[in-house]
PDB file of C-alpha atoms and ligand atoms in Angstrom:
ATOM      1  CA  MET A   1       0.000   0.000   0.000  1.00 76.00           C
ATOM      2  CA  LEU A   2       1.319   3.480  -0.849  1.00 84.00           C
ATOM      3  CA  LYS A   3       2.057   5.415   2.364  1.00 83.00           C
ATOM      4  CA  ASN A   4       1.192   8.611   0.499  1.00 90.00           C
ATOM      5  CA  ASN A   5      -1.238   8.433  -2.426  1.00 91.00           C
ATOM      6  CA  LYS A   6      -0.498  12.082  -3.315  1.00 94.00           C
ATOM      7  CA  CYS A   7       2.985  11.173  -4.533  1.00 98.00           C
ATOM      8  CA  VAL A   8       2.498  11.968  -8.240  1.00 98.00           C
ATOM      9  CA  ALA A   9       2.353  15.533  -9.529  1.00 98.00           C
ATOM     10  CA  VAL A  10       0.662  16.395 -12.812  1.00 99.00           C
ATOM     11  CA  VAL A  11       1.883  19.791 -13.958  1.00 99.00           C
ATOM     12  CA  MET A  12       0.659  21.448 -17.137  1.00 98.00           C
ATOM     13  CA  GLY A  13       1.685  24.651 -18.836  1.00 98.00           C
ATOM     14  CA  SER A  14      -1.805  26.083 -19.260  1.00 98.00           C
ATOM     15  CA  ASP A  15      -5.415  25.430 -18.360  1.00 98.00           C
ATOM     16  CA  SER A  16      -5.865  24.875 -22.112  1.00 98.00           C
ATOM     17  CA  ASP A  17      -3.950  21.593 -21.602  1.00 98.00           C
ATOM     18  CA  MET A  18      -6.540  20.246 -19.140  1.00 98.00           C
ATOM     19  CA  PRO A  19      -8.911  18.585 -21.662  1.00 98.00           C
ATOM     20  CA  VAL A  20      -6.091  16.241 -22.719  1.00 98.00           C
ATOM     21  CA  MET A  21      -4.467  15.903 -19.289  1.00 98.00           C
ATOM     22  CA  LYS A  22      -7.766  14.913 -17.670  1.00 98.00           C
ATOM     23  CA  SER A  23      -7.179  11.469 -19.172  1.00 98.00           C
ATOM     24  CA  CYS A  24      -3.864  11.293 -17.281  1.00 98.00           C
ATOM     25  CA  ILE A  25      -5.459  12.414 -14.022  1.00 98.00           C
ATOM     26  CA  ASP A  26      -8.344   9.955 -14.446  1.00 98.00           C
ATOM     27  CA  LYS A  27      -5.966   7.062 -15.163  1.00 98.00           C
ATOM     28  CA  LEU A  28      -3.927   7.832 -12.028  1.00 98.00           C
ATOM     29  CA  LYS A  29      -7.157   7.877 -10.009  1.00 98.00           C
ATOM     30  CA  ASP A  30      -8.049   4.451 -11.442  1.00 98.00           C
ATOM     31  CA  PHE A  31      -4.940   3.209  -9.610  1.00 98.00           C
ATOM     32  CA  GLY A  32      -5.864   4.934  -6.352  1.00 97.00           C
ATOM     33  CA  ILE A  33      -3.444   7.816  -6.845  1.00 98.00           C
ATOM     34  CA  GLU A  34      -4.707  11.332  -6.037  1.00 98.00           C
ATOM     35  CA  PRO A  35      -2.347  13.473  -8.092  1.00 98.00           C
ATOM     36  CA  VAL A  36      -1.214  16.919  -7.067  1.00 98.00           C
ATOM     37  CA  VAL A  37      -2.404  18.934 -10.090  1.00 98.00           C
ATOM     38  CA  ARG A  38      -0.809  22.288 -10.932  1.00 98.00           C
ATOM     39  CA  ILE A  39      -0.764  24.803 -13.778  1.00 98.00           C
ATOM     40  CA  ILE A  40       2.790  26.096 -13.970  1.00 98.00           C
ATOM     41  CA  SER A  41       4.498  27.506 -17.026  1.00 98.00           C
ATOM     42  CA  ALA A  42       8.208  27.257 -17.791  1.00 98.00           C
ATOM     43  CA  HIS A  43       7.980  30.544 -19.664  1.00 98.00           C
ATOM     44  CA  ARG A  44       5.197  32.508 -17.969  1.00 98.00           C
ATOM     45  CA  THR A  45       5.945  31.510 -14.354  1.00 98.00           C
ATOM     46  CA  PRO A  46       9.562  30.295 -14.438  1.00 98.00           C
ATOM     47  CA  ASP A  47      10.283  31.086 -10.778  1.00 98.00           C
ATOM     48  CA  ILE A  48       7.264  29.089  -9.621  1.00 98.00           C
ATOM     49  CA  ALA A  49       8.374  26.193 -11.853  1.00 98.00           C
ATOM     50  CA  ALA A  50      11.832  26.201 -10.283  1.00 98.00           C
ATOM     51  CA  ASP A  51      10.466  26.472  -6.748  1.00 98.00           C
ATOM     52  CA  PHE A  52       7.951  23.670  -7.319  1.00 98.00           C
ATOM     53  CA  ALA A  53      10.639  21.338  -8.688  1.00 98.00           C
ATOM     54  CA  GLU A  54      13.130  22.181  -5.932  1.00 98.00           C
ATOM     55  CA  LYS A  55      10.603  21.393  -3.188  1.00 98.00           C
ATOM     56  CA  ALA A  56       8.781  18.465  -4.853  1.00 98.00           C
ATOM     57  CA  ALA A  57      10.785  15.624  -3.270  1.00 98.00           C
ATOM     58  CA  SER A  58      10.592  17.112   0.224  1.00 98.00           C
ATOM     59  CA  ASN A  59       6.828  17.559  -0.316  1.00 98.00           C
ATOM     60  CA  GLY A  60       6.446  13.804  -0.810  1.00 98.00           C
ATOM     61  CA  ILE A  61       6.321  13.767  -4.616  1.00 98.00           C
ATOM     62  CA  LYS A  62       8.015  10.739  -6.197  1.00 98.00           C
ATOM     63  CA  VAL A  63       7.209  11.245  -9.883  1.00 98.00           C
ATOM     64  CA  ILE A  64       6.419  14.418 -11.820  1.00 99.00           C
ATOM     65  CA  ILE A  65       4.369  14.347 -15.018  1.00 99.00           C
ATOM     66  CA  ALA A  66       4.850  17.557 -17.009  1.00 99.00           C
ATOM     67  CA  ALA A  67       2.698  18.382 -20.019  1.00 99.00           C
ATOM     68  CA  ALA A  68       3.022  21.317 -22.348  1.00 98.00           C
ATOM     69  CA  GLY A  69       2.527  22.377 -25.928  1.00 98.00           C
ATOM     70  CA  MET A  70       4.428  24.556 -28.426  1.00 98.00           C
ATOM     71  CA  ALA A  71       8.082  25.129 -27.340  1.00 98.00           C
ATOM     72  CA  ALA A  72       7.465  22.721 -24.475  1.00 98.00           C
ATOM     73  CA  HIS A  73      10.236  23.390 -21.970  1.00 98.00           C
ATOM     74  CA  LEU A  74       8.231  22.580 -18.843  1.00 98.00           C
ATOM     75  CA  ALA A  75       9.449  19.003 -18.357  1.00 99.00           C
ATOM     76  CA  GLY A  76      13.041  20.018 -19.002  1.00 98.00           C
ATOM     77  CA  ALA A  77      12.839  23.047 -16.732  1.00 98.00           C
ATOM     78  CA  LEU A  78      11.532  20.861 -13.890  1.00 99.00           C
ATOM     79  CA  ALA A  79      14.212  18.237 -14.604  1.00 98.00           C
ATOM     80  CA  ALA A  80      16.839  20.980 -14.312  1.00 98.00           C
ATOM     81  CA  LYS A  81      15.759  21.581 -10.716  1.00 98.00           C
ATOM     82  CA  SER A  82      14.772  18.109  -9.501  1.00 98.00           C
ATOM     83  CA  ALA A  83      16.348  14.650  -9.593  1.00 98.00           C
ATOM     84  CA  LEU A  84      12.917  12.989  -9.406  1.00 98.00           C
ATOM     85  CA  PRO A  85      11.827  11.059 -12.505  1.00 98.00           C
ATOM     86  CA  ILE A  86      10.150  13.538 -14.854  1.00 98.00           C
ATOM     87  CA  ILE A  87       7.703  12.201 -17.440  1.00 99.00           C
ATOM     88  CA  GLY A  88       7.041  14.628 -20.280  1.00 99.00           C
ATOM     89  CA  VAL A  89       3.821  14.768 -22.290  1.00 99.00           C
ATOM     90  CA  PRO A  90       4.080  16.817 -25.483  1.00 98.00           C
ATOM     91  CA  LEU A  91       0.785  18.369 -26.512  1.00 98.00           C
ATOM     92  CA  ALA A  92      -0.530  19.636 -29.824  1.00 98.00           C
ATOM     93  CA  ALA A  93      -1.410  23.340 -29.852  1.00 96.00           C
ATOM     94  CA  ALA A  94      -4.428  24.761 -31.649  1.00 93.00           C
ATOM     95  CA  GLU A  95      -2.135  26.007 -34.401  1.00 94.00           C
ATOM     96  CA  GLY A  96       1.250  24.857 -35.628  1.00 93.00           C
ATOM     97  CA  PRO A  97       2.905  21.526 -36.370  1.00 95.00           C
ATOM     98  CA  ALA A  98       0.486  19.203 -34.520  1.00 97.00           C
ATOM     99  CA  GLY A  99       2.640  18.653 -31.445  1.00 98.00           C
ATOM    100  CA  LEU A 100       5.874  17.853 -33.259  1.00 98.00           C
ATOM    101  CA  ASP A 101       7.242  21.125 -31.881  1.00 98.00           C
ATOM    102  CA  ALA A 102       6.401  20.035 -28.322  1.00 98.00           C
ATOM    103  CA  LEU A 103       7.671  16.496 -28.885  1.00 98.00           C
ATOM    104  CA  LEU A 104      11.114  17.679 -29.966  1.00 98.00           C
ATOM    105  CA  SER A 105      11.268  20.304 -27.219  1.00 98.00           C
ATOM    106  CA  THR A 106      10.415  17.639 -24.620  1.00 98.00           C
ATOM    107  CA  VAL A 107      12.466  14.703 -25.848  1.00 98.00           C
ATOM    108  CA  GLN A 108      15.679  16.366 -27.004  1.00 98.00           C
ATOM    109  CA  MET A 109      17.214  16.881 -23.582  1.00 98.00           C
ATOM    110  CA  PRO A 110      20.975  17.280 -23.307  1.00 98.00           C
ATOM    111  CA  PRO A 111      22.926  14.387 -21.744  1.00 98.00           C
ATOM    112  CA  GLY A 112      22.779  14.489 -17.958  1.00 98.00           C
ATOM    113  CA  VAL A 113      19.240  15.855 -17.575  1.00 98.00           C
ATOM    114  CA  PRO A 114      16.804  13.176 -18.769  1.00 98.00           C
ATOM    115  CA  VAL A 115      13.080  13.491 -19.377  1.00 98.00           C
ATOM    116  CA  ALA A 116      11.035  10.374 -20.157  1.00 98.00           C
ATOM    117  CA  SER A 117       9.009  11.658 -23.094  1.00 98.00           C
ATOM    118  CA  MET A 118       5.716  10.029 -23.949  1.00 98.00           C
ATOM    119  CA  ALA A 119       3.732  10.200 -27.200  1.00 98.00           C
ATOM    120  CA  ILE A 120       1.947  13.384 -28.296  1.00 98.00           C
ATOM    121  CA  GLY A 121      -1.494  14.077 -26.839  1.00 98.00           C
ATOM    122  CA  LYS A 122      -3.969  11.743 -25.169  1.00 98.00           C
ATOM    123  CA  ALA A 123      -1.981   8.543 -25.783  1.00 98.00           C
ATOM    124  CA  GLY A 124       0.989  10.170 -24.071  1.00 98.00           C
ATOM    125  CA  ALA A 125      -1.174  11.529 -21.262  1.00 99.00           C
ATOM    126  CA  VAL A 126      -2.567   8.081 -20.465  1.00 98.00           C
ATOM    127  CA  ASN A 127       0.840   6.431 -20.834  1.00 99.00           C
ATOM    128  CA  ALA A 128       2.401   9.004 -18.514  1.00 99.00           C
ATOM    129  CA  ALA A 129       0.001   7.868 -15.795  1.00 99.00           C
ATOM    130  CA  ILE A 130       0.758   4.199 -16.448  1.00 98.00           C
ATOM    131  CA  PHE A 131       4.500   4.856 -16.535  1.00 98.00           C
ATOM    132  CA  ALA A 132       4.258   6.635 -13.173  1.00 98.00           C
ATOM    133  CA  VAL A 133       2.385   3.617 -11.812  1.00 98.00           C
ATOM    134  CA  GLN A 134       5.111   1.334 -13.179  1.00 98.00           C
ATOM    135  CA  ILE A 135       7.752   3.353 -11.316  1.00 98.00           C
ATOM    136  CA  LEU A 136       5.785   3.197  -8.068  1.00 98.00           C
ATOM    137  CA  ALA A 137       5.037  -0.517  -8.579  1.00 98.00           C
ATOM    138  CA  ILE A 138       8.741  -1.414  -8.360  1.00 98.00           C
ATOM    139  CA  GLU A 139       8.590  -1.031  -4.587  1.00 96.00           C
ATOM    140  CA  ASP A 140       4.869  -1.353  -3.910  1.00 97.00           C
ATOM    141  CA  ASP A 141       3.262  -4.807  -4.162  1.00 97.00           C
ATOM    142  CA  ASN A 142      -0.272  -3.433  -4.055  1.00 97.00           C
ATOM    143  CA  MET A 143       0.425  -1.056  -6.935  1.00 97.00           C
ATOM    144  CA  ASN A 144       2.096  -3.884  -8.838  1.00 98.00           C
ATOM    145  CA  ALA A 145      -0.992  -6.076  -8.373  1.00 98.00           C
ATOM    146  CA  LYS A 146      -3.202  -3.266  -9.757  1.00 98.00           C
ATOM    147  CA  LEU A 147      -0.834  -2.858 -12.693  1.00 98.00           C
ATOM    148  CA  MET A 148      -0.945  -6.592 -13.495  1.00 98.00           C
ATOM    149  CA  ASP A 149      -4.769  -6.519 -13.282  1.00 98.00           C
ATOM    150  CA  PHE A 150      -4.871  -3.551 -15.651  1.00 98.00           C
ATOM    151  CA  ARG A 151      -2.656  -5.308 -18.184  1.00 98.00           C
ATOM    152  CA  LYS A 152      -4.676  -8.526 -18.018  1.00 98.00           C
ATOM    153  CA  SER A 153      -7.931  -6.601 -18.452  1.00 98.00           C
ATOM    154  CA  GLN A 154      -6.470  -4.692 -21.405  1.00 98.00           C
ATOM    155  CA  SER A 155      -5.437  -7.966 -23.085  1.00 98.00           C
ATOM    156  CA  ARG A 156      -8.825  -9.515 -22.350  1.00 98.00           C
ATOM    157  CA  LYS A 157     -10.619  -6.608 -24.079  1.00 98.00           C
ATOM    158  CA  VAL A 158      -8.561  -7.068 -27.266  1.00 98.00           C
ATOM    159  CA  ILE A 159      -9.173 -10.839 -27.256  1.00 98.00           C
ATOM    160  CA  GLU A 160     -12.921 -10.250 -26.796  1.00 98.00           C
ATOM    161  CA  LYS A 161     -12.987  -7.803 -29.709  1.00 98.00           C
ATOM    162  CA  ASP A 162     -11.090 -10.293 -31.845  1.00 98.00           C
ATOM    163  CA  SER A 163     -13.461 -13.147 -31.057  1.00 98.00           C
ATOM    164  CA  SER A 164     -16.542 -10.962 -31.649  1.00 98.00           C
ATOM    165  CA  LEU A 165     -15.605 -10.356 -35.298  1.00 97.00           C
TER     166      LEU A 165
HETATM  167  C1  RP5 B 201       2.130  25.997 -23.528  1.00 59.02           C
HETATM  168  O1  RP5 B 201       1.585  26.805 -24.494  1.00 59.02           O
HETATM  169  C2  RP5 B 201       0.969  25.384 -22.817  1.00 59.02           C
HETATM  170  O2  RP5 B 201       1.353  24.152 -22.261  1.00 59.02           O
HETATM  171  C3  RP5 B 201      -0.071  25.233 -23.886  1.00 59.02           C
HETATM  172  O3  RP5 B 201      -0.057  23.929 -24.445  1.00 59.02           O
HETATM  173  C4  RP5 B 201       0.362  26.244 -24.933  1.00 59.02           C
HETATM  174  C5  RP5 B 201      -0.627  27.345 -25.178  1.00 59.02           C
HETATM  175  O4  RP5 B 201      -0.975  27.938 -23.948  1.00 59.02           O
HETATM  176  P1  RP5 B 201      -2.210  28.957 -23.850  1.00 59.02           P
HETATM  177  O5  RP5 B 201      -1.885  30.111 -24.725  1.00 59.02           O
HETATM  178  O6  RP5 B 201      -3.430  28.199 -24.308  1.00 59.02           O
HETATM  179  O7  RP5 B 201      -2.293  29.323 -22.387  1.00 59.02           O
HETATM  180  O8  RP5 B 201       2.930  26.701 -22.649  1.00 59.02           O
END
């Protein structure tokens, strides 16, 4: 059992990211995690971003999920100030190159400051939650059991769809 179920932070660059990131928050809740959700921008509130990252570990956070669109520096900016695992979710903006801008900004970190970048958009948002669960499951048997159940159920759904054809 997790001692602290508020040990995952979901940070996004704007409230405009919430429609996609809700799928990340919901998936974490499916696993009994109550994420700490924040809107913090690497560019518009850089001091708050640095302060949040610096204090995250001492505030009981174990994994940070950071989602942003456009020149998406949020995950990298948090990684610069925290040695916690940072999972980046690149998001597509209303205009521009469909999230490719955010993907490259998130994934192309210089050696020494890693960010685990997920796919663009909702797939990445959901996978960020599952990846956070996988990290927590390494040392938490209860979380690992939930993860195994999730994977079995996911397989079962595909098999059922296949046999219903
Ligand atoms: C990024 O810029 C945010 O993460 C968002 O995806 C994008 C646009 O932000 P808004 O102009 O909608 O606030 O920093």
